[in-house]
Coordinates of C-alpha atoms (C1' of nucleotides) in Angstrom, one line a residue:
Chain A
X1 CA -122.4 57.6 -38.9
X2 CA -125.0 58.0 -42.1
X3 CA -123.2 56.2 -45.2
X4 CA -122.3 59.1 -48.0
X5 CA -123.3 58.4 -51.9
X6 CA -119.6 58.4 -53.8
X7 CA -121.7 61.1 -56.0
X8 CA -122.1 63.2 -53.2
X9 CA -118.9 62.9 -51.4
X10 CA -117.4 66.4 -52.9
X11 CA -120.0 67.7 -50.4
X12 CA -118.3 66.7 -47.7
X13 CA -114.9 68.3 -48.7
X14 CA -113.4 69.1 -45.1
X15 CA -115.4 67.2 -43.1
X16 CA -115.5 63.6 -41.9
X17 CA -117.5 60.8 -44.0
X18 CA -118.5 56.9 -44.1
X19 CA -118.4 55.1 -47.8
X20 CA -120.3 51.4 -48.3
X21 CA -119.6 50.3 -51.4
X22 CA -117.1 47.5 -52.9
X23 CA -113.6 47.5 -53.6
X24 CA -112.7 48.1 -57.3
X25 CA -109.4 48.1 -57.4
X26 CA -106.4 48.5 -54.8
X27 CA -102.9 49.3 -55.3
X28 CA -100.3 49.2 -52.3
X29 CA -96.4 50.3 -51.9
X30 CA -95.5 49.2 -48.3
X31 CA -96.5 51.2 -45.8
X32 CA -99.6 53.2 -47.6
X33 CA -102.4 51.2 -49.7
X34 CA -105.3 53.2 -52.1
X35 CA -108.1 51.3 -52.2
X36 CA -110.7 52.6 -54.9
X37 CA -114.4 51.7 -53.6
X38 CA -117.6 52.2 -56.1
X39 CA -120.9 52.4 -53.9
X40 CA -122.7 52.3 -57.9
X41 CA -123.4 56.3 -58.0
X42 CA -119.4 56.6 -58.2
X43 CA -115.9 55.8 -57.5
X44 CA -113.4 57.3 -54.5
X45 CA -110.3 56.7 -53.5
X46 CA -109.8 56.0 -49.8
X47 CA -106.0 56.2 -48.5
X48 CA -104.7 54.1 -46.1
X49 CA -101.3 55.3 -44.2
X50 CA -100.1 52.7 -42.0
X51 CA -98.3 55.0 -39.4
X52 CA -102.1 57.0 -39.4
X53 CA -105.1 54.1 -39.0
X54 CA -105.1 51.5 -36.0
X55 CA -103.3 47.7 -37.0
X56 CA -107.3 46.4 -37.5
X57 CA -107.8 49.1 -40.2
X58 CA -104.5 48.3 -41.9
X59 CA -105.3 44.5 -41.7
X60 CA -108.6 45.0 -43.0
X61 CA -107.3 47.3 -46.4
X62 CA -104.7 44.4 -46.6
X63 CA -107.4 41.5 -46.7
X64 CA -109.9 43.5 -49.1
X65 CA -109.7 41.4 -52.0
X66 CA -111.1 42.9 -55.8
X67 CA -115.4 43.3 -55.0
X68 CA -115.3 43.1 -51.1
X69 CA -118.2 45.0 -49.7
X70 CA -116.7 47.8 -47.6
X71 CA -117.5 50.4 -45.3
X72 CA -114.7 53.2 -44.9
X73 CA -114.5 56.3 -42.5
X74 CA -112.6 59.0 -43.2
X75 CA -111.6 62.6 -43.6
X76 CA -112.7 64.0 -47.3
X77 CA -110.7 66.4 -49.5
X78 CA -109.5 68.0 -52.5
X79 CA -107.0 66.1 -54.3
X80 CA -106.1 66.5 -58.1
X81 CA -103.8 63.3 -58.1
X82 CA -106.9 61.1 -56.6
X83 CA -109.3 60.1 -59.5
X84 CA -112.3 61.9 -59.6
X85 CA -110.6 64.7 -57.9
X86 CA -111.5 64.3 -54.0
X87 CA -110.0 61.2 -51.5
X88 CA -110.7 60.7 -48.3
X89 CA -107.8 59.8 -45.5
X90 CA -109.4 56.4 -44.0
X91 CA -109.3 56.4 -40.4
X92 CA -112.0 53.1 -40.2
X93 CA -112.0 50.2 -42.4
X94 CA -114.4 47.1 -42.4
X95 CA -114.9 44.7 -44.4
X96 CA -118.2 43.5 -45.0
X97 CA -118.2 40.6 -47.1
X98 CA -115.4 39.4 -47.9
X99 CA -114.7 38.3 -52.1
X100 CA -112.2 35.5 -52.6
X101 CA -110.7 35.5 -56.1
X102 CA -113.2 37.4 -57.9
X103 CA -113.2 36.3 -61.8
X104 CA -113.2 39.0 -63.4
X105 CA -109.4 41.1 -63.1
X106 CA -108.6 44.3 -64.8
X107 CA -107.2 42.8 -67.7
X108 CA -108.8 41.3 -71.0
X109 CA -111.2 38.8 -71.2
X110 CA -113.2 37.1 -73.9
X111 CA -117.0 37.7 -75.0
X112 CA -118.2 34.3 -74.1
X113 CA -116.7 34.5 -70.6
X114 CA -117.9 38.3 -69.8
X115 CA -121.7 36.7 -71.2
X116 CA -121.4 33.8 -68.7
X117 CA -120.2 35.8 -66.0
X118 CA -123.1 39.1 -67.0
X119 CA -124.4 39.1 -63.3
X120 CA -120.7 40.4 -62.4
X121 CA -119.9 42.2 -65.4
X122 CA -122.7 45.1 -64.9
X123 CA -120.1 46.2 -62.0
X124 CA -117.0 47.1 -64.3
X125 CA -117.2 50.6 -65.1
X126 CA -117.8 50.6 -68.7
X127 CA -120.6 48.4 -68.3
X128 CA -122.2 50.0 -65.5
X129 CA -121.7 53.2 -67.9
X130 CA -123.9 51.7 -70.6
X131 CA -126.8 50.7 -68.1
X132 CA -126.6 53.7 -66.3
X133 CA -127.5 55.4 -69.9
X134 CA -130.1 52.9 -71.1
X135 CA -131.6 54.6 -67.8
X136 CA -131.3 57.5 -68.8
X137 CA -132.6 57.2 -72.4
X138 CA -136.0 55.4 -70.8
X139 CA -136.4 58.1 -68.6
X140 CA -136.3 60.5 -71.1
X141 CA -138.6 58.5 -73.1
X142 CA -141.0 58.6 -70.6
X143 CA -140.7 62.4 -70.1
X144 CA -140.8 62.8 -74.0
X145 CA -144.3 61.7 -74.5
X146 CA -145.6 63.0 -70.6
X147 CA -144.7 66.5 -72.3
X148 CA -146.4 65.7 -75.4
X149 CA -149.6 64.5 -73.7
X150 CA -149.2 61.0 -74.8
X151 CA -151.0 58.6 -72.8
X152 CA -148.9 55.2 -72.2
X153 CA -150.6 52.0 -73.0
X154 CA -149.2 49.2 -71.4
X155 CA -149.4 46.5 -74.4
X156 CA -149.7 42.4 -73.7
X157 CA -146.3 39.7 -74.0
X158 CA -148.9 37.3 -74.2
X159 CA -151.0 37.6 -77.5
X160 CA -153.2 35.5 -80.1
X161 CA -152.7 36.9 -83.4
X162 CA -149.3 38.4 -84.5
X163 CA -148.4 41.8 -86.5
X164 CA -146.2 40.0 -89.3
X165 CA -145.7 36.5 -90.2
X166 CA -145.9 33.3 -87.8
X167 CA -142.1 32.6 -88.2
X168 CA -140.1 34.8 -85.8
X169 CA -142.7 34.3 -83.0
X170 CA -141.6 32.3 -79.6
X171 CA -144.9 30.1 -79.5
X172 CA -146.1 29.3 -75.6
X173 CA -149.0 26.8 -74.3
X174 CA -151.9 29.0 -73.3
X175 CA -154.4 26.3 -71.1
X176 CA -154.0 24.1 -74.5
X177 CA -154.0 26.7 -76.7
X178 CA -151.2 28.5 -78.7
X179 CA -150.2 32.0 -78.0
X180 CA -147.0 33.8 -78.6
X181 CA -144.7 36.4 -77.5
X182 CA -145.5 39.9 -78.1
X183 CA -143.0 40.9 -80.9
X184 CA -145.0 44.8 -81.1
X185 CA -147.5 46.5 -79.3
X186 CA -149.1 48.4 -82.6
X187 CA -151.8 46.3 -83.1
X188 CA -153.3 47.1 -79.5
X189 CA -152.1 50.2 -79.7
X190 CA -154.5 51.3 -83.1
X191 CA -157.5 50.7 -80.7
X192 CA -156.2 52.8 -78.1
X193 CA -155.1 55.8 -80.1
X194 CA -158.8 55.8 -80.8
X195 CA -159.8 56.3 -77.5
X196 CA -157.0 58.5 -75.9
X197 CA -155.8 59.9 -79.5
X198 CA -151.9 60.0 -78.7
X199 CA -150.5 56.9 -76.9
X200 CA -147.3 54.6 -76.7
X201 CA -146.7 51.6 -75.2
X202 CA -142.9 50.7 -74.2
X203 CA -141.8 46.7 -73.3
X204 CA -139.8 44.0 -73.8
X205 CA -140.5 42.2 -77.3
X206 CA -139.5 39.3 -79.1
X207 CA -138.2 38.1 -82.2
X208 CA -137.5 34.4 -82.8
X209 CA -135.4 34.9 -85.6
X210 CA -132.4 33.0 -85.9
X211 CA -130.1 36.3 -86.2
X212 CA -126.9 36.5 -85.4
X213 CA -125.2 39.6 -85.9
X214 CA -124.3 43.1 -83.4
X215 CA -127.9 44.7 -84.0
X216 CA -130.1 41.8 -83.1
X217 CA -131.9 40.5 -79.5
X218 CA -134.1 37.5 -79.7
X219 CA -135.7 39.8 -76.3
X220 CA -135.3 43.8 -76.8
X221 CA -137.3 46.8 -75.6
X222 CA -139.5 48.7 -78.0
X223 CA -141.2 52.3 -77.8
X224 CA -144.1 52.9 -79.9
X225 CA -146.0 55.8 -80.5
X226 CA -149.2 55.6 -82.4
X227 CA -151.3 59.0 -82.9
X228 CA -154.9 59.9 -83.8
X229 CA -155.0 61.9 -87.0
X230 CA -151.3 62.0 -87.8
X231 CA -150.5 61.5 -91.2
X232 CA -146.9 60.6 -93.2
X233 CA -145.2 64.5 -92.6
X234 CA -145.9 64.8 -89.5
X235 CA -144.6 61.4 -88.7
X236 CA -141.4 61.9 -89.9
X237 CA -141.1 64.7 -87.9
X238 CA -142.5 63.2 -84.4
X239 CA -139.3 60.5 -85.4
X240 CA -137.0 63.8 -85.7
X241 CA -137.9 65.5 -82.6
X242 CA -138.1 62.2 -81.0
X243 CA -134.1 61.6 -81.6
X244 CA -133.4 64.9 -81.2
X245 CA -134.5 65.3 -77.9
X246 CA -133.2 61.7 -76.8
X247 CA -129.7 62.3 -78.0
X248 CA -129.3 66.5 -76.1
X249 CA -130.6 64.3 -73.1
X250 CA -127.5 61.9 -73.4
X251 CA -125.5 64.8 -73.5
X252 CA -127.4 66.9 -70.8
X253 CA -127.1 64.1 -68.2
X254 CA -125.1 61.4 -69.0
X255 CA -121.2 63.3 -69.6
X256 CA -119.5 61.1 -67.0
X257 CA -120.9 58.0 -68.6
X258 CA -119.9 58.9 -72.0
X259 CA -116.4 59.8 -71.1
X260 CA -116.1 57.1 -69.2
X261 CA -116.6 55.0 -72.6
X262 CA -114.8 57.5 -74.5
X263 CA -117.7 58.7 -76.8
X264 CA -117.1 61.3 -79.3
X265 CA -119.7 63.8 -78.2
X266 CA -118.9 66.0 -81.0
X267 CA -120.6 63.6 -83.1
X268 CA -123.4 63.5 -80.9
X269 CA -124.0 66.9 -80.9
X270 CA -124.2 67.4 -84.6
X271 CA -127.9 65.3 -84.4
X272 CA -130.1 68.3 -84.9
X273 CA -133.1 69.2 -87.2
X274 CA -133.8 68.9 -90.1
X275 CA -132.5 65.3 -90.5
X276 CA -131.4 64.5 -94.5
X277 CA -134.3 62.7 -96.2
X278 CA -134.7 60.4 -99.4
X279 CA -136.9 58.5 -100.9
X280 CA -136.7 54.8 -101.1
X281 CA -136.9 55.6 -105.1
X282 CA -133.9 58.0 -104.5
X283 CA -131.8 55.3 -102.5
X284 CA -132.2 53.1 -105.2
X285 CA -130.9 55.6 -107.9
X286 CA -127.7 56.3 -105.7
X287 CA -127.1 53.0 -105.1
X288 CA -126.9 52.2 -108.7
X289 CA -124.8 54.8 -109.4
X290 CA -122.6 53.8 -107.0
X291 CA -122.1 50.4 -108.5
X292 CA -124.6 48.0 -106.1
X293 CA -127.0 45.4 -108.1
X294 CA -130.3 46.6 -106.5
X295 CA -133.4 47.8 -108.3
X296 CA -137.0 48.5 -107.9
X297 CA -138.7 46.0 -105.0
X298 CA -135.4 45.0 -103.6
X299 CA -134.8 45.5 -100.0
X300 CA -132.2 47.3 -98.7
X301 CA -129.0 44.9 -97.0
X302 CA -126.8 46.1 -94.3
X303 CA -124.0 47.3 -97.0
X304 CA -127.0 49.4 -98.8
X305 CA -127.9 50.8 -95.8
X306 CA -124.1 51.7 -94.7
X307 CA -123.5 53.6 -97.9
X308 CA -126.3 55.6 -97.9
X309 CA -125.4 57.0 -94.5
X310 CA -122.2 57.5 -95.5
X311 CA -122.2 61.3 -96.2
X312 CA -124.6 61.9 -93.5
X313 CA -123.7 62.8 -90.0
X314 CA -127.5 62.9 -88.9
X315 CA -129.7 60.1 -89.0
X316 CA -131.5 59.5 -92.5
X317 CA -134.9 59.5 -92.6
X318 CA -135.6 56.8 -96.2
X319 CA -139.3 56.8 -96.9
X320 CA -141.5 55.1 -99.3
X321 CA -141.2 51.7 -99.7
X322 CA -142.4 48.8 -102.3
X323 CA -145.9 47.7 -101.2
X324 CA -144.6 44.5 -101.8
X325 CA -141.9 44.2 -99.1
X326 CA -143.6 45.8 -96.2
X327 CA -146.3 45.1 -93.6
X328 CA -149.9 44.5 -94.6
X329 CA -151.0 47.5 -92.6
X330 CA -149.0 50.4 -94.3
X331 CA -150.9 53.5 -96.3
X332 CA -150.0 53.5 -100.2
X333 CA -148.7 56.5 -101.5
X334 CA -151.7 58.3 -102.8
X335 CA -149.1 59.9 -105.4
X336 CA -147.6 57.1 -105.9
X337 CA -149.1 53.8 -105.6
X338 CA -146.6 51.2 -105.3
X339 CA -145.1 52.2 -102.5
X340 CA -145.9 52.8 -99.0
X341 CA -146.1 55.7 -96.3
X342 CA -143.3 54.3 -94.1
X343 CA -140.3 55.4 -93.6
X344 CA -137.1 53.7 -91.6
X345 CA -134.2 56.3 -89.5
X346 CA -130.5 55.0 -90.1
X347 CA -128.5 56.2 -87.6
X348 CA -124.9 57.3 -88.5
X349 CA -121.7 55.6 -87.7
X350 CA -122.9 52.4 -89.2
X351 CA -125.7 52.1 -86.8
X352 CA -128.2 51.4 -89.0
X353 CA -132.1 51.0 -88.5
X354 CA -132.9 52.5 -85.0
X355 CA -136.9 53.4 -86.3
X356 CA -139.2 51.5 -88.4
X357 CA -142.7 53.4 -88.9
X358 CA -146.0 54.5 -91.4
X359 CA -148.9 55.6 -91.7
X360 CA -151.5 52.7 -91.4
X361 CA -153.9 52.1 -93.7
X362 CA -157.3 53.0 -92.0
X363 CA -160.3 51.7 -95.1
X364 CA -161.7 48.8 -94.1
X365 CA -162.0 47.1 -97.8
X366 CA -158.0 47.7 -98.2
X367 CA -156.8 46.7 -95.1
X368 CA -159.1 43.4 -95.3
X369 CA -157.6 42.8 -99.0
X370 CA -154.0 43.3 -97.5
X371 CA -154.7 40.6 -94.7
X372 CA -155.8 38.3 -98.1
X373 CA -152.8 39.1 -100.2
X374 CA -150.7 38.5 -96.9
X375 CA -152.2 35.1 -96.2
X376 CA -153.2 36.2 -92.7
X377 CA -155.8 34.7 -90.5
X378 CA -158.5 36.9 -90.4
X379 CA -160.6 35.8 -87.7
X380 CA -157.4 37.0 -85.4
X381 CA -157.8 39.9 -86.9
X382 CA -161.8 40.8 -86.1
X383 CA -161.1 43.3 -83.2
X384 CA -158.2 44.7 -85.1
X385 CA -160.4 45.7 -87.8
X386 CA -163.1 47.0 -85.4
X387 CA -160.8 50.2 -86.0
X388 CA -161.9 50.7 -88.9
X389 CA -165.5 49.6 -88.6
X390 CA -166.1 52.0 -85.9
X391 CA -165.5 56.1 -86.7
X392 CA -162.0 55.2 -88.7
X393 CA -159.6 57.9 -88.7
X394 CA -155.8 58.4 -90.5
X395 CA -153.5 57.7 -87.9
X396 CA -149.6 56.4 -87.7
X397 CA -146.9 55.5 -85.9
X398 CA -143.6 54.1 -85.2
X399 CA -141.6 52.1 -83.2
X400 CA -137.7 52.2 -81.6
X401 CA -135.3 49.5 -80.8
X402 CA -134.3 50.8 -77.4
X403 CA -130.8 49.0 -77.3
X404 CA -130.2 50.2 -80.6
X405 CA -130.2 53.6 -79.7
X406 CA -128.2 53.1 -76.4
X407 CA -126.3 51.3 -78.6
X408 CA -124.9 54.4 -80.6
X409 CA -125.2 57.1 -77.9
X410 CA -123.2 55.0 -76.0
X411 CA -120.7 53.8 -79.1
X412 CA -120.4 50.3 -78.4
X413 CA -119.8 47.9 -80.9
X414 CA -122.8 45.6 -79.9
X415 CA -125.8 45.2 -79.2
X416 CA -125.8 42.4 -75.9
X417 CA -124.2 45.6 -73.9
X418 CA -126.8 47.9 -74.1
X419 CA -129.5 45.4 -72.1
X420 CA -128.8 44.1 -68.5
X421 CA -129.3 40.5 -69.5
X422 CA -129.0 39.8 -72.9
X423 CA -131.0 37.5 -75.0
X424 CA -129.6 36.1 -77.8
X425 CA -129.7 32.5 -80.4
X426 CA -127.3 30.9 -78.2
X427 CA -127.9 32.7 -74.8
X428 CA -130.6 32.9 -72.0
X429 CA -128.1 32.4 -69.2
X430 CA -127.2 34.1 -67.0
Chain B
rU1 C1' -130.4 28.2 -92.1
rC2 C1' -125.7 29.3 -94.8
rC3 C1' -120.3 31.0 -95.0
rU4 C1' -115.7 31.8 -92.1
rC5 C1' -112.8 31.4 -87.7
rA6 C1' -111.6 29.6 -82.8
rG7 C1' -111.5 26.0 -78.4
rU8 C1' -104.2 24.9 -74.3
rA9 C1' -103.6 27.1 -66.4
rG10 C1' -109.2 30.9 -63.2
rC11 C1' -108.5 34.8 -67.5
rU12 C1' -105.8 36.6 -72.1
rC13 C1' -102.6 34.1 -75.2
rA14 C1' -97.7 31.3 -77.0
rA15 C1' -95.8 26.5 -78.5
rU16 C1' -96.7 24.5 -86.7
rG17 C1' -95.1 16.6 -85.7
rG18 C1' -90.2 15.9 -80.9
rC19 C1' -89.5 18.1 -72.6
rA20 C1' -96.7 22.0 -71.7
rG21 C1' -94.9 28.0 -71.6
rA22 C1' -95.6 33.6 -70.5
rG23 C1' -98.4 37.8 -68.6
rC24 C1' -102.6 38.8 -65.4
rA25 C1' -105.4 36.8 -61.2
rU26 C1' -104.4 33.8 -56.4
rC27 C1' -100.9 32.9 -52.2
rC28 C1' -96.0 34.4 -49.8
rG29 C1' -92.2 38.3 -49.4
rG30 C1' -90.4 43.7 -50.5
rC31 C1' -91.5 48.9 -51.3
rU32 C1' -94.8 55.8 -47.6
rG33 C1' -98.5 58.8 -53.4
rU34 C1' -100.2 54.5 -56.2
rU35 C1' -103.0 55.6 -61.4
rA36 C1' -104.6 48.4 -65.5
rA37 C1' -98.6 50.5 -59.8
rC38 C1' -93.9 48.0 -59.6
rC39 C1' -90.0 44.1 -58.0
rG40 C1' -88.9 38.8 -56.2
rG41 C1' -90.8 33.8 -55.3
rA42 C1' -94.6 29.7 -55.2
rG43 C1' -98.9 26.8 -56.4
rG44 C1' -101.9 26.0 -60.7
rG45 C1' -102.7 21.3 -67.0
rU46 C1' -107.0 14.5 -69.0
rU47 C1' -104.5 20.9 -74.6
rG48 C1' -113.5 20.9 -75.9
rU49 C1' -115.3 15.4 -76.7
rA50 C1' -114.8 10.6 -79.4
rG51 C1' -112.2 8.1 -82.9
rG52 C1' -108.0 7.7 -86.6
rU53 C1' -102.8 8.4 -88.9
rU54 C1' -97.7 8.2 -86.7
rC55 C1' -91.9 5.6 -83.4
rA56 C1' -94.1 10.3 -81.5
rA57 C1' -100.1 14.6 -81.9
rA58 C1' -101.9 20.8 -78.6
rU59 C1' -100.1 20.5 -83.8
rC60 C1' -102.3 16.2 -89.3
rC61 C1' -107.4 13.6 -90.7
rU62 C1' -112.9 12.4 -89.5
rA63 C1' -117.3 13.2 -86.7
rC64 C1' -119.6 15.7 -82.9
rC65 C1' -120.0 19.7 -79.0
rU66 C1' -119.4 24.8 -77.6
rG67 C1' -118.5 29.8 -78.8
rA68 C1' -117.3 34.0 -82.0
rG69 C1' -117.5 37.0 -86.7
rG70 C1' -120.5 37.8 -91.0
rA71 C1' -125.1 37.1 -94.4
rG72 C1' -130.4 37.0 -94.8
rC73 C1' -134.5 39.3 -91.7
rC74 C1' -135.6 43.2 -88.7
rA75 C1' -136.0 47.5 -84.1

RNA sequence: UCCUCAGUAGCUCAAUGGCAGAGCAUCCGGCUGUUAACCGGAGGGUUGUAGGUUCAAAUCCUACCUGAGGAGCCA
């Protein structure tokens, strides 16, 4: 008989079916066991009676151990006491492979072990609920921009010249010479929105900095859109629609995930347009009143950021930095001159920065006095500037840390959950 | 890089200077509707490593190793 998806087994209500999966959990009471089997698209709950199933099929449910691959046969049907509301009567049982003492058990564990033991982990049902969403969310990225007319732009790991400074890169021998670890796709991305007007390029990126807190990856997944002839506004509001439509997607799709991690969805569904707006200017004035030591040209910490979300329950959009603490690349204010056309989303809950984004500067004679005043290597830079030699245009863009935002749809605490294998100062294993 | 905390059974944790313990997992037994099932029994230890103090160290001291939480920086 054809195996049945878990997902699709309420479709067989009344009628006979066959399960492959693995055993999740089992409980017993003498003469009947339950076994609970995940196949990955879902859980059932297969029952055994030992006056019903032949002595082999008994044995078998008996030596299933936690994670043995199984195949069951049975009848399906409506239960309300069965998990997930349908069962199915097991008339066949076989075990597979068998899975002597399996590490993980239903109780608590620590973080390091969990980390160690990742490769297992992604089959515990909360876990599996998280990946199942980060799924979900790159889908919907992809379908985001498809709609849009975007064309995607498949940036390099490998590169020769950096976007910021030389310190957070992972540096690599390239035939003898240096290269580095992509850690954005923007500056190959400029070029392209020349040719194609919208495009985004979406990859793994990397960040060598020594961070060690629940919103930082040494290896995460970035989206980045970059647009022909988009300026500041319109931005800001690509960044809205962006979220907006990511977060109804979550809702749309993933409802069996979310419950399963007990996510308020009330909260989620409160993300709509218009998001709340200030000025980095602004920020600064509330801060102050509300008692923090920060003034003009000071960057924002993770307690600044936390308080100005705090009577928010969209994301913020703060806008308009100091020239001073940004990238070499960002538009100046034109009303405003020392600060910049970018603007970073803070995502409520404590979540903080899920989008960092501008407008780029796109005259030649500024953007080769910022690469100056940045101390940056300008030969790297020839191509890049090419941009601007050749028909320059207004353009912007912005990128989002994708882990970040599974990271509060999901409402998990950190970040290492919200990637398969996470990356971080002290782990690359498994 | 800096600050703080923690390393004891496969896992989660007790034992505060005086006999190394419990729950879960594993194995054995019991129970015909379990929901992290429950009940009884068994096995399981170089207390992170090295040194020191002491009649006596898991416990106090020193160094190192490993991990966690936070800061800075960022997505």
């Amino acid at each position: 008989m054809e195996a049945t998806a878990i997902s699709k087994i309420g479709q067989r209500a009344g009628s006979t079916a066959r399960v492959r999966g693995w055993l999740y959990n089992k409980r017993s009471s003498g003469k009947i066991q339950f076994l609970i089997v995940r196949d990955g698209t879902g859980y059932v709950q297969c029952v055994v009676p030992r006056a019903d199933v032949s002595p082999e099929t008994w044995e078998a449910a008996e030596k299933a151990t936690q994670e043995s691959s199984l195949a069951v046969t049975g009848a399906v049907r409506e239960d309300r006491r069965a998990p997930g509301g349908f069962e199915m009567s097991a008339t066949a049982v076989e075990i597979l492979g068998p899975s002597p003492e399996y590490p993980i058990s239903p109780k608590e564990h620590g973080v390091d072990f969990l980390m160690n033991l990742r490769h297992l982990w992604m089959r515990s049902s909360q876990q599996h609920a998280v990946l199942r969403v980060r799924s979900e969310m790159e889908q919907a990225i992809a379908d985001f921009f498809y709609e849009r007319e975007f064309v995607r732009i498949d940036s390099p790991i490998l590169t020769g010249s950096s976007v910021e400074g030389t310190s957070t890169l992972f540096e690599t021998d390239y035939f003898g010479d240096k290269a580095y670890l992509s850690q954005s796709g923007q500056l190959y991305l400029e070029p392209a929105a020349a040719a194609f007007g919208k495009v985004y390029c979406f990859g793994p990126t990397f960040r060598a900095e020594k961070s060690k807190t629940r919103r930082h990856l040494t290896e995460f997944w970035m989206v980045e859109p970059e647009v022909a002839f988009l300026e500041f506004e319109g931005l800001c509001e690509l960044a809205e629609d962006f979220v907006v439509f990511l977060v109804r997607r979550a809702l749309e799709r993933c409802g069996e995930d979310l419950k399963r991690l007990e996510r308020d969805g009330t909260k989620l569904e409160k993300v709509q347009k218009p998001f709340p707006r200030i000025t980095y200017r602004e920020g600064i004035r509330h801060l102050q009143q509300k008692g923090f030591p920060v003034n003009f040209g000071d960057d924002l910490g993770a307690d600044e950021e936390t308080a100005l979300c705090a009577e928010s329950e969209r994301p913020l959009i703060v806008s308009r930095f100091p020239t001073a603490i940004k990238s070499f690349y960002m538009q100046p204010d034109p009303q405003d001159p020392e600060v910049v056309l970018g603007l970073d989303m803070l995502a409520p809950e404590g979540y903080g920065e899920i989008i960092g984004g501008s407008q780029r500067i796109h005259d030649l004679a500024l953007l080769e006095k910022r690469l100056e005043e940045h101390k940056l290597p300008r030969e790297a830079y020839e191509w890049y500037l090419d941009v601007r030699r050749y028909g320059t245009f207004p353009h912007a863009g912005f990128g989002m840390g994708l882990e970040r935002l599974v990271a509060w749809v999901c409402g998990i605490h950190h970040l290492r959950e919200a990637i398969p294998y996470p990356r971080t100062l002290k782990r690359i294993y498994p």
